[in-house]
Coordinates of C-alpha atoms and ligand atoms in Angstrom, one line a residue:
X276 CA 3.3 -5.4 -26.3
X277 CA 3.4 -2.0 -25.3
X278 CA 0.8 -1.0 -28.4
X279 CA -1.1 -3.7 -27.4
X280 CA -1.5 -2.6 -23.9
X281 CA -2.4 1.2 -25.5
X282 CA -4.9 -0.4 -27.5
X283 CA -6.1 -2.0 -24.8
X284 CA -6.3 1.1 -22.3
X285 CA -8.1 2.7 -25.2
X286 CA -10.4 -0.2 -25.8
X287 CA -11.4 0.2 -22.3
X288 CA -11.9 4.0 -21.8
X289 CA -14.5 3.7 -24.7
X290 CA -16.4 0.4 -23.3
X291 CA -16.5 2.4 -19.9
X292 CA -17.8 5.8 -21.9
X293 CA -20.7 3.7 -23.1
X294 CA -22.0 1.9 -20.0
X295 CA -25.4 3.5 -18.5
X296 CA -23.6 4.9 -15.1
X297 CA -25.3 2.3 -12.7
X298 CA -23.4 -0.4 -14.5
X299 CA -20.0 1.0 -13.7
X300 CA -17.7 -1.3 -11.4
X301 CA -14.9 0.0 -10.4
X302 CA -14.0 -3.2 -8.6
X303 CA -12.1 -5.0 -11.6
X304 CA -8.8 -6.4 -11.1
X305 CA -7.4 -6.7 -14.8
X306 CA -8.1 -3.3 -15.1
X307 CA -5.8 -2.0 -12.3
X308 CA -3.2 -4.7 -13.7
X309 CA -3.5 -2.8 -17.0
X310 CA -3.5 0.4 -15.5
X311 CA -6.9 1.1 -17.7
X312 CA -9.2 1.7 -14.3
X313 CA -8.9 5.5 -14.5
X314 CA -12.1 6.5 -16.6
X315 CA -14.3 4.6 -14.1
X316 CA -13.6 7.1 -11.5
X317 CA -13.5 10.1 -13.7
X318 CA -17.4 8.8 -14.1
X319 CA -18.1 8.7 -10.5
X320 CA -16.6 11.5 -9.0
X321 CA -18.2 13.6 -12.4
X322 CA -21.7 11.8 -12.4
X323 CA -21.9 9.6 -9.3
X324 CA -19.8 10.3 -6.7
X325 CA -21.6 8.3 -3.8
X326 CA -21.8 5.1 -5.6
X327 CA -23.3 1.2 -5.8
X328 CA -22.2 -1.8 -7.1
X329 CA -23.4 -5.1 -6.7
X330 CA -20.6 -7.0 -8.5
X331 CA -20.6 -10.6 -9.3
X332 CA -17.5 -11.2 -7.7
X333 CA -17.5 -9.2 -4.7
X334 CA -20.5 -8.7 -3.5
X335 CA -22.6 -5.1 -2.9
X336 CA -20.6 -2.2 -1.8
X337 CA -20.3 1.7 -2.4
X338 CA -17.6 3.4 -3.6
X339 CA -16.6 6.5 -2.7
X340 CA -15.2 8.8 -5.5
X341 CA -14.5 12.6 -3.8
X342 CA -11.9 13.6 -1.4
X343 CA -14.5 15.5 0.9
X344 CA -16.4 12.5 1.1
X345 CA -13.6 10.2 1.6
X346 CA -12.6 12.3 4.3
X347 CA -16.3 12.5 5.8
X348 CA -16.2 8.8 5.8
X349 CA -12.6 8.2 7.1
X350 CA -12.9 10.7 9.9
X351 CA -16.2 9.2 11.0
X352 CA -15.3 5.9 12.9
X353 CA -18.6 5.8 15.2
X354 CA -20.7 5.2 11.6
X355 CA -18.2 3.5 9.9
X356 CA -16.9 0.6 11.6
X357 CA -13.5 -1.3 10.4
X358 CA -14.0 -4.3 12.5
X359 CA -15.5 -6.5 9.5
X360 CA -12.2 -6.0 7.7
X361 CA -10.9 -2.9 5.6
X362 CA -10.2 -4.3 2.1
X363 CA -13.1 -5.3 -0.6
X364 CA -12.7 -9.0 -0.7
X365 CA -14.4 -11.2 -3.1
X366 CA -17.0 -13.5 -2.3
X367 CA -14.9 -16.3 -2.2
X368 CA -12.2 -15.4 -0.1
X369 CA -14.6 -14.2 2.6
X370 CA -16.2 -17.7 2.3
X371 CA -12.9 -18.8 3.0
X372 CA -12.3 -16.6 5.8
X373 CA -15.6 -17.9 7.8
X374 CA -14.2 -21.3 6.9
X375 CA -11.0 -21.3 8.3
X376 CA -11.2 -18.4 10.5
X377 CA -9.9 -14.5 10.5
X378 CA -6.8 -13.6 11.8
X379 CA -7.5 -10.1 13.6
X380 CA -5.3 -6.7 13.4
X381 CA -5.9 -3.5 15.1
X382 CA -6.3 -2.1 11.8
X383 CA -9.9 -3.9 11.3
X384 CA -11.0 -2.9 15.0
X385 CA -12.5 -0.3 16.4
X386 CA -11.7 2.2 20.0
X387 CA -11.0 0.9 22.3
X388 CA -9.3 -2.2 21.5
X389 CA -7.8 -0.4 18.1
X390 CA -6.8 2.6 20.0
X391 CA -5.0 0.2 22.8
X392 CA -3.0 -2.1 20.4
X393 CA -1.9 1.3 18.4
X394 CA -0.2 2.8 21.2
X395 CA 2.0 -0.2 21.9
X396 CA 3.5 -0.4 18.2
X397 CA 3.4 3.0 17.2
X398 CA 6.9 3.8 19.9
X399 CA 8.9 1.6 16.7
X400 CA 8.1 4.4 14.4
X401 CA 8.1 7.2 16.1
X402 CA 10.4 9.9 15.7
X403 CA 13.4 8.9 18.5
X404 CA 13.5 5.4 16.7
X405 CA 13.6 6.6 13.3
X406 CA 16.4 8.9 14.0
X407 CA 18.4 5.3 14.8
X408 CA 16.9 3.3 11.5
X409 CA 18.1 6.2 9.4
X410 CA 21.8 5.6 9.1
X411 CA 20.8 1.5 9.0
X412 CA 18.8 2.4 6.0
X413 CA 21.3 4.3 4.3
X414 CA 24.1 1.8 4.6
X415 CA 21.7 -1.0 3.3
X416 CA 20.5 0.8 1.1
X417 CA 24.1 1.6 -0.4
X418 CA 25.1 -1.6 -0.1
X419 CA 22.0 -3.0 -2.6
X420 CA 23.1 0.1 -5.2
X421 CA 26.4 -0.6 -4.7
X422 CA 25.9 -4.6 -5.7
X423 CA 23.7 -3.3 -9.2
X424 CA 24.8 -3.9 -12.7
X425 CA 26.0 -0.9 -15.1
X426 CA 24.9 -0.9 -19.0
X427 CA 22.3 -4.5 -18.1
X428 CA 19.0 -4.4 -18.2
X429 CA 17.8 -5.8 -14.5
X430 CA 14.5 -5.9 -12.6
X431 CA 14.3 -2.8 -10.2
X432 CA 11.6 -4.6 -8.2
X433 CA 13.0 -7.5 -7.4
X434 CA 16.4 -6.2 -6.8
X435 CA 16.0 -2.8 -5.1
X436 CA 12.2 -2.3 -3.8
X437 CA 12.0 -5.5 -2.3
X438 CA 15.4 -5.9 -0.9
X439 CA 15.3 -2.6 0.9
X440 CA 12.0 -2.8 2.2
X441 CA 12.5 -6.3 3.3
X442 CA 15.7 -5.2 5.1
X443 CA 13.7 -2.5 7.2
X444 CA 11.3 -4.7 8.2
X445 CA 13.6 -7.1 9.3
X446 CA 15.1 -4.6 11.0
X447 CA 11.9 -3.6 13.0
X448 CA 10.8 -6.8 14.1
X449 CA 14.3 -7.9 14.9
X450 CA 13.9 -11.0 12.5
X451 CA 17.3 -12.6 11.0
X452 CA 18.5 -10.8 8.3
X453 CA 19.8 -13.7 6.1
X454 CA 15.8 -14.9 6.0
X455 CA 14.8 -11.6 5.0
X456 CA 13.5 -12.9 1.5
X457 CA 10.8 -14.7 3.7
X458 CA 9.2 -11.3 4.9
X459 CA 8.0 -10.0 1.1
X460 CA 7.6 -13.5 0.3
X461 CA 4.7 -13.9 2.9
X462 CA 3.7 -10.4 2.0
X463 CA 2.6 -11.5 -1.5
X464 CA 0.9 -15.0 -0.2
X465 CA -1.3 -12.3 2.1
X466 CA -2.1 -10.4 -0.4
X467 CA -2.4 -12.3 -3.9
X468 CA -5.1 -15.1 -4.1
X469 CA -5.1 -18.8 -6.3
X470 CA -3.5 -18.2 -9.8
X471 CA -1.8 -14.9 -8.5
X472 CA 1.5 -14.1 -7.8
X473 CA 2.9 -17.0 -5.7
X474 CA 0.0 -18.4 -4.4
X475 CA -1.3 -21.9 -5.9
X476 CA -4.3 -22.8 -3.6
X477 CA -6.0 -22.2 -0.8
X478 CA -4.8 -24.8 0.6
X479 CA -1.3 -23.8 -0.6
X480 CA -1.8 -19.9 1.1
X481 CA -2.6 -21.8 4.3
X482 CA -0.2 -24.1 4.6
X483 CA 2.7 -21.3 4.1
X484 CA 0.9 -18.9 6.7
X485 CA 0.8 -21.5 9.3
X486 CA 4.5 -21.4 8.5
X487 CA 4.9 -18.1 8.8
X488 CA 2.9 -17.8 12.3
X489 CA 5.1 -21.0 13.3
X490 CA 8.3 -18.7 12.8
X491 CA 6.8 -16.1 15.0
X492 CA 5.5 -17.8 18.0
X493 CA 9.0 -18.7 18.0
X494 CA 10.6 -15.4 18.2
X495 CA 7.7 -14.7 20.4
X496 CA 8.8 -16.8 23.0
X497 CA 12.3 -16.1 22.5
X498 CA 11.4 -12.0 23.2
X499 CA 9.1 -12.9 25.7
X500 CA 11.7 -14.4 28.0
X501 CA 14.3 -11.6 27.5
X502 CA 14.4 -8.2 28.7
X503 CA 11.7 -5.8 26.6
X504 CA 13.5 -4.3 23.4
X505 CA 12.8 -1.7 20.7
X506 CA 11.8 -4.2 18.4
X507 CA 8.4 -4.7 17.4
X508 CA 7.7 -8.2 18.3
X509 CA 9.5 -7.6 21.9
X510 CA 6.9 -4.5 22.4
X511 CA 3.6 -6.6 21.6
X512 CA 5.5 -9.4 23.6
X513 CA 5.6 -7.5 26.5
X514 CA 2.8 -4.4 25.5
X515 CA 0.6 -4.5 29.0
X516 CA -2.6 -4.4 25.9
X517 CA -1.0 -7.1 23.9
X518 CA 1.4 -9.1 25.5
X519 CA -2.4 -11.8 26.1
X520 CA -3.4 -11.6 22.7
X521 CA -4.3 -15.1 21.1
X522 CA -2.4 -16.5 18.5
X523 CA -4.5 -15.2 15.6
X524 CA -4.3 -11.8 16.8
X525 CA -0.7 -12.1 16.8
X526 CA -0.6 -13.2 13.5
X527 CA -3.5 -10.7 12.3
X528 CA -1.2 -8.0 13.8
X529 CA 2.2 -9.5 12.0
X530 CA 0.4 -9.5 8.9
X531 CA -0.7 -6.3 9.0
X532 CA 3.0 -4.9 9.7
X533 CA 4.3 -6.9 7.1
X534 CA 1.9 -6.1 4.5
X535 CA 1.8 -2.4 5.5
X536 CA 5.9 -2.1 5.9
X537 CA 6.5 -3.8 3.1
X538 CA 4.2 -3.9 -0.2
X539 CA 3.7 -0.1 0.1
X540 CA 6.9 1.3 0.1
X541 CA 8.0 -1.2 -1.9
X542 CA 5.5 -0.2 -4.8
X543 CA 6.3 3.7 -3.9
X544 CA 10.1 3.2 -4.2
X545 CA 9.4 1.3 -7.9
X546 CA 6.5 4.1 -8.4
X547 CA 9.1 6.8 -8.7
X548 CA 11.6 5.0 -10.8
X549 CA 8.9 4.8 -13.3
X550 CA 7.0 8.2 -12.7
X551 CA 10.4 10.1 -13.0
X552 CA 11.1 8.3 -16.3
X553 CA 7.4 9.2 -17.4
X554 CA 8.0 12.9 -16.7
X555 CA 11.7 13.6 -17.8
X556 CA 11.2 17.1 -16.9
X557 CA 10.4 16.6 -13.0
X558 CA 13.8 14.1 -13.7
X559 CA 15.5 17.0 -14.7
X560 CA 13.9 19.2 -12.0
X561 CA 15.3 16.8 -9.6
X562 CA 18.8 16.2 -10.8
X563 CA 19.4 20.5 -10.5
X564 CA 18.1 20.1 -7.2
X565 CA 18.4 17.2 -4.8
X566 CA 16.8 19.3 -2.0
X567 CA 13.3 18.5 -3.9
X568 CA 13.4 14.8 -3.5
X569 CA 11.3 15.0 0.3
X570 CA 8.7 16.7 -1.9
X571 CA 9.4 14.1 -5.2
X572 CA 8.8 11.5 -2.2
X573 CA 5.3 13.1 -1.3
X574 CA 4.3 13.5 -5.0
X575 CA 5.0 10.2 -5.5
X576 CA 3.2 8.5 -2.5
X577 CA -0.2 10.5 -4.0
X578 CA 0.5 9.9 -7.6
X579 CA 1.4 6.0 -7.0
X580 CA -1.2 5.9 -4.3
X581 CA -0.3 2.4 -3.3
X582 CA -3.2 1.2 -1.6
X583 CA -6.5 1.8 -4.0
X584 CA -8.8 1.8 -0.9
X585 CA -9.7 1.2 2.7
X586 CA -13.1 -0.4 3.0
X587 CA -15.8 0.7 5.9
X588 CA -19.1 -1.2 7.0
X589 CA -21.8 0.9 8.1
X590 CA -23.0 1.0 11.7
X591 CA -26.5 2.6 11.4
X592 CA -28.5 4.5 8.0
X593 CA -26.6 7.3 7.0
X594 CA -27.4 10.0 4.0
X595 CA -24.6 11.0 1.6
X596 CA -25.4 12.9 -1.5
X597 CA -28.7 11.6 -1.8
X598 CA -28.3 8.5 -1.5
X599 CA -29.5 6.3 1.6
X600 CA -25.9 3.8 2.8
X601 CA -28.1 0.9 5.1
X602 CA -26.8 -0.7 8.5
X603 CA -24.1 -3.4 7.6
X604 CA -23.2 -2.0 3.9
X605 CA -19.6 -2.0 2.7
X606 CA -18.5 1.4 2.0
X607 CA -15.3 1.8 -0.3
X608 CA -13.2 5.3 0.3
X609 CA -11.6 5.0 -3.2
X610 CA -8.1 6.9 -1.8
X611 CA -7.1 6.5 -5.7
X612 CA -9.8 8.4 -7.0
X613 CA -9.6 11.0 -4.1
X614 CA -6.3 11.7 -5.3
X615 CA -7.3 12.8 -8.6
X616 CA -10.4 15.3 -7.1
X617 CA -9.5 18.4 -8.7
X618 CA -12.0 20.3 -6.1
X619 CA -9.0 18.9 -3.9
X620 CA -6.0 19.4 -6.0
X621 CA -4.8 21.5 -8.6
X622 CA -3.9 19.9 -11.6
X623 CA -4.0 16.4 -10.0
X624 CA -3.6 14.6 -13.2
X625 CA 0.2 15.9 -13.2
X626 CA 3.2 14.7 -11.5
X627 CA 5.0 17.5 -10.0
X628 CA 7.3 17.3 -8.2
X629 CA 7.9 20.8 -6.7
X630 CA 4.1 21.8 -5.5
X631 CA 3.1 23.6 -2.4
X632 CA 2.0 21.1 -0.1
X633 CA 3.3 17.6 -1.1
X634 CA 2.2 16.2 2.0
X635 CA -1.8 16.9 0.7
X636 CA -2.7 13.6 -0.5
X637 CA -4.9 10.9 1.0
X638 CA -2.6 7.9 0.4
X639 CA -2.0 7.7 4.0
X640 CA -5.5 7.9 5.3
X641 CA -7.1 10.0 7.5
X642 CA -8.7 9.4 11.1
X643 CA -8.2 7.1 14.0
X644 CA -6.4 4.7 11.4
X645 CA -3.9 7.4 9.3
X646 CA -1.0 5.2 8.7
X647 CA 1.3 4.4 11.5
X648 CA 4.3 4.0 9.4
X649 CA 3.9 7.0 7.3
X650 CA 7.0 8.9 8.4
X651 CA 9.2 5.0 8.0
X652 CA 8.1 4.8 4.8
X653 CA 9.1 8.6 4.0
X654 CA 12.4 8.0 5.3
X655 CA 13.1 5.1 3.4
X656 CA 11.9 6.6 0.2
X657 CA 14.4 10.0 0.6
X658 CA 17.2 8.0 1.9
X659 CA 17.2 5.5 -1.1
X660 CA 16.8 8.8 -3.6
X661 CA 19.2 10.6 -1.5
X662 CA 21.8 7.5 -2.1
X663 CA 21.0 7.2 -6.3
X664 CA 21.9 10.4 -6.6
X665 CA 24.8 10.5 -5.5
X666 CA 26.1 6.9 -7.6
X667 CA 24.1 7.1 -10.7
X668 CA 23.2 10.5 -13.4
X669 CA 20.3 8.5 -14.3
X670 CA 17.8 5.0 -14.0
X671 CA 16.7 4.3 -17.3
X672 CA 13.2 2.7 -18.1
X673 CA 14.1 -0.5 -20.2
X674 CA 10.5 -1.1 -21.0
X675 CA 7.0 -1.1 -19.5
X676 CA 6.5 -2.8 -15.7
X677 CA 4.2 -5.7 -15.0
X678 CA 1.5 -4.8 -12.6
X679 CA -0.1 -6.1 -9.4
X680 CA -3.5 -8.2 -10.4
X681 CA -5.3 -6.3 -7.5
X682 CA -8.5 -4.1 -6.9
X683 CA -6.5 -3.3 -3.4
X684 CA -2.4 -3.0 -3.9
X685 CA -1.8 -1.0 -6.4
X686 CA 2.1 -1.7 -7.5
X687 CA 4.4 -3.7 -9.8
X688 CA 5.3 -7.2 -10.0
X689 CA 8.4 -6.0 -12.2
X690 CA 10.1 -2.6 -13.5
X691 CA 12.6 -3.6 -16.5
X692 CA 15.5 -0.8 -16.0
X693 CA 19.1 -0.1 -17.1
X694 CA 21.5 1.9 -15.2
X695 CA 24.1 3.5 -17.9
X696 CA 26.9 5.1 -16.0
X697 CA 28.3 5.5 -12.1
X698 CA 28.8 9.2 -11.7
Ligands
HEM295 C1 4.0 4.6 1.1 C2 3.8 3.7 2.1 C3 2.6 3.5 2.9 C4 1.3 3.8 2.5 C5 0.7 4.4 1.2 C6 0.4 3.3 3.6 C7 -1.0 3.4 3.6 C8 -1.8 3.2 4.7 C9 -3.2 3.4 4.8 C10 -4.0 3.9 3.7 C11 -3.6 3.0 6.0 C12 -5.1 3.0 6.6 C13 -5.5 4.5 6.8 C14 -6.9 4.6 7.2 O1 -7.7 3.6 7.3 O2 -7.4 5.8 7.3 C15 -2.5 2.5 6.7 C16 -2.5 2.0 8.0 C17 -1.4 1.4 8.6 N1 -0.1 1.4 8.1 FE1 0.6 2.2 6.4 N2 1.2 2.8 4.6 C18 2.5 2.9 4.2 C19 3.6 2.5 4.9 C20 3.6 1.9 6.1 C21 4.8 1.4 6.8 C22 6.2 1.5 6.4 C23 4.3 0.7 8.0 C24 5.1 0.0 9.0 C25 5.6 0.2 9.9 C26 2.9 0.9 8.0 C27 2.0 0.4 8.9 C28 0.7 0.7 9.0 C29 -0.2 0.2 10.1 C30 0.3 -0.6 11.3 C31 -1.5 0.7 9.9 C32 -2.7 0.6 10.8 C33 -3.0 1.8 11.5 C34 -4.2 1.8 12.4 O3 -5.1 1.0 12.1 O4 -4.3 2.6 13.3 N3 2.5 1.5 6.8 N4 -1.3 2.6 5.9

């Protein structure tokens, strides 16, 4: 299996060496579940940094290979526009969407709505709040490291990434802790389509969103009629910008908090796991000295980079490199390929976990939308590192992970480990 999948990396390095450049498509789903999409951007960012596709699947867009670029692009909001959505979706689940309808988030809007909406979640994350989460975390996360098995082979995803992350979030909105299962559950119908993960059908993904929103409206109108809290569903209940928001911006808005808490830091937390065991000397580095796990943290958020993209349409003509982007194109900032720009980054193939400026990565975005949550999801990330360090010498790999069948997420569906010893 694991041969197989080396064969099949190589397979697909030389097929991409031998395409004429303007047939290169980055937007390929089995290739990020193989983890074989790397050559396509080593092409664009050497040969055709500012680049178009017209794929069969998704439609025309442009990718965007360079940091400088992706930065010129992010920081631009006037030209590029998020309000007709900020992922590349596929023909068909846009057709869908115009079927049955969007559900808006003030991540695909623009000032001033965007700016509005921001202000009223981001008190949840900010600084005064984390400082109470923190020792929440760190007894949760205890607890799940406490419950693991020693000398059995177990799945780290499933029992670690997704527990603690689901905790957190339950934690922000407030929502019942026993149901917490529910909240990475709907985070993978959002985010997988028919024959992927748990969804079934369209009609399937539907059914258990309407679910989903059905939950919410309820603790809506349970916050709603109590005193404002610092949960998150209390502040948009009684937000002076949100509290009149229609029911599928509420659920465009819940989505977007439960996707963005939860698959990301989820996929960050298994991202390490693996990347330490890929890189036993940044392991090592890390056992001699706890203090560099903030900066392991960082390295790992750029060198997992959990989210491949954020997508852009064009207000008006703009020049980049030559080329001529028209009113209304898609425009992908390809975060994972900015990642690897070495005008950007020394040595950004390696993982170190000791270098200058951790925090210099684009995984977080740049702009009017930089991630809200960035600092939770730091938090989360050190505290759980902080706490395996002190109960286990080492996490060992116990073979390769599965990974997430998406040109968007960019994560594991499962991370075979064994844990030998309690220290
Ligand atoms: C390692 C973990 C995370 C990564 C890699 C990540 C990544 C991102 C990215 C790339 C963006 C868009 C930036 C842009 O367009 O310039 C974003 C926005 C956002 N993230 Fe995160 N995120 C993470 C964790 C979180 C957490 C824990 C939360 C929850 C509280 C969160 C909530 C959000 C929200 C609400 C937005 C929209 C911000 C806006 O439009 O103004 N994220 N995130």
């Amino acid at each position: 299996m694991h041969d197989g999948m080396v064969d099949f990396k190589a397979e697909a390095r030389a097929q991409i060496a031998a395409l004429p450049i303007e047939a290169v498509d980055p937007a390929q789903p089995q290739l990020f579940a193989a983890d074989a999409f790397w050559p396509i951007f080593e092409r664009l960012r050497a040969e055709s940094p500012v680049h178009f596709t017209d794929s069969p699947t998704y439609g025309p867009f442009w990718s965007i290979a360079l940091w400088d670029d992706i930065m010129a692009v992010d920081s631009n909001h006037q030209v590029f526009s998020s309000a007709d959505g900020i992922a590349l979706s596929t023909l068909e689940a846009k057709a869908q969407n115009e079927k049955r309808g969007t559900r808006p988030s003030f991540i695909s809007m623009d000032p001033p709505r965007h700016d509005e909406q921001r202000k009223t979640v981001s008190p949840v994350v900010a600084p005064s709040n984390l400082q109470v989460m923190g020792p929440l975390i760190r007894e949760r996360a205890g607890k799940i490291l406490d419950s693991l098995p020693i000398g059995v082979e177990f799945d780290w995803v499933e029992h670690v990434s997704k527990d603690l992350t689901a905790m957190t979030l339950a934690t922000l909105f407030d929502f019942p802790q026993e149901d917490r299962g529910l909240l990475p559950y709907w985070s993978d119908i959002m985010t997988n389509s028919p024959g992927h993960g748990p969804v079934t059908s369209w009609e399937q993904k539907r059914e258990v969103l309407d679910q989903m929103v059905g939950r919410f409206i309820g603790l809506w109108n349970d916050r709603v009629n109590a005193p404002p809290a610092g949960d998150l569903i209390s502040m948009l209940a009684h937000g002076a910008s949100t509290r009149d928001m229609d029911r599928a911006e509420y659920a465009g808005n819940l989505g977007l908090l439960i996707i963005g808490g939860n698959d990301t830091t989820r996929n960050t937390i298994s991202g390490s796991v693996y990347a330490l065991n890929k890189h036993p000397a940044e392991y090592a580095k890390l056992k001699a000295d706890p203090s560099l796990i903030p900066s392991m943290v960082s390295e790992t958020i750029r060198w997992q980079t959990p989210l491949t993209h954020m997508m852009r349409t064009a207000t008006q003509d703009f020049e980049m490199r030559g080329k001529t982007i028209r009113k209304g194109d898609r425009v992908v900032m390809w975060y994972v390929s900015g990642n690897r720009d070495p005008a950007a980054l020394e040595d950004p193939e390696a993982y170190r976990i000791d270098r200058e400026r951790p925090r210099h990565h684009m995984s977080f975005g740049f702009g009017i939308h930089r991630c809200v949550g960035n600092r939770l999801a730091e938090l989360q990330l050190t505290i759980i590192w902080e706490e395996i360090m002190k109960r286990f010498p080492t996490i060992e790999l116990a073979g390769e992970p599965t990974r997430t069948h998406s040109i968007f997420i960019k994560g594991y569906e499962t991370l075979p480990v064994v844990i030998p010893t309690r220290n």
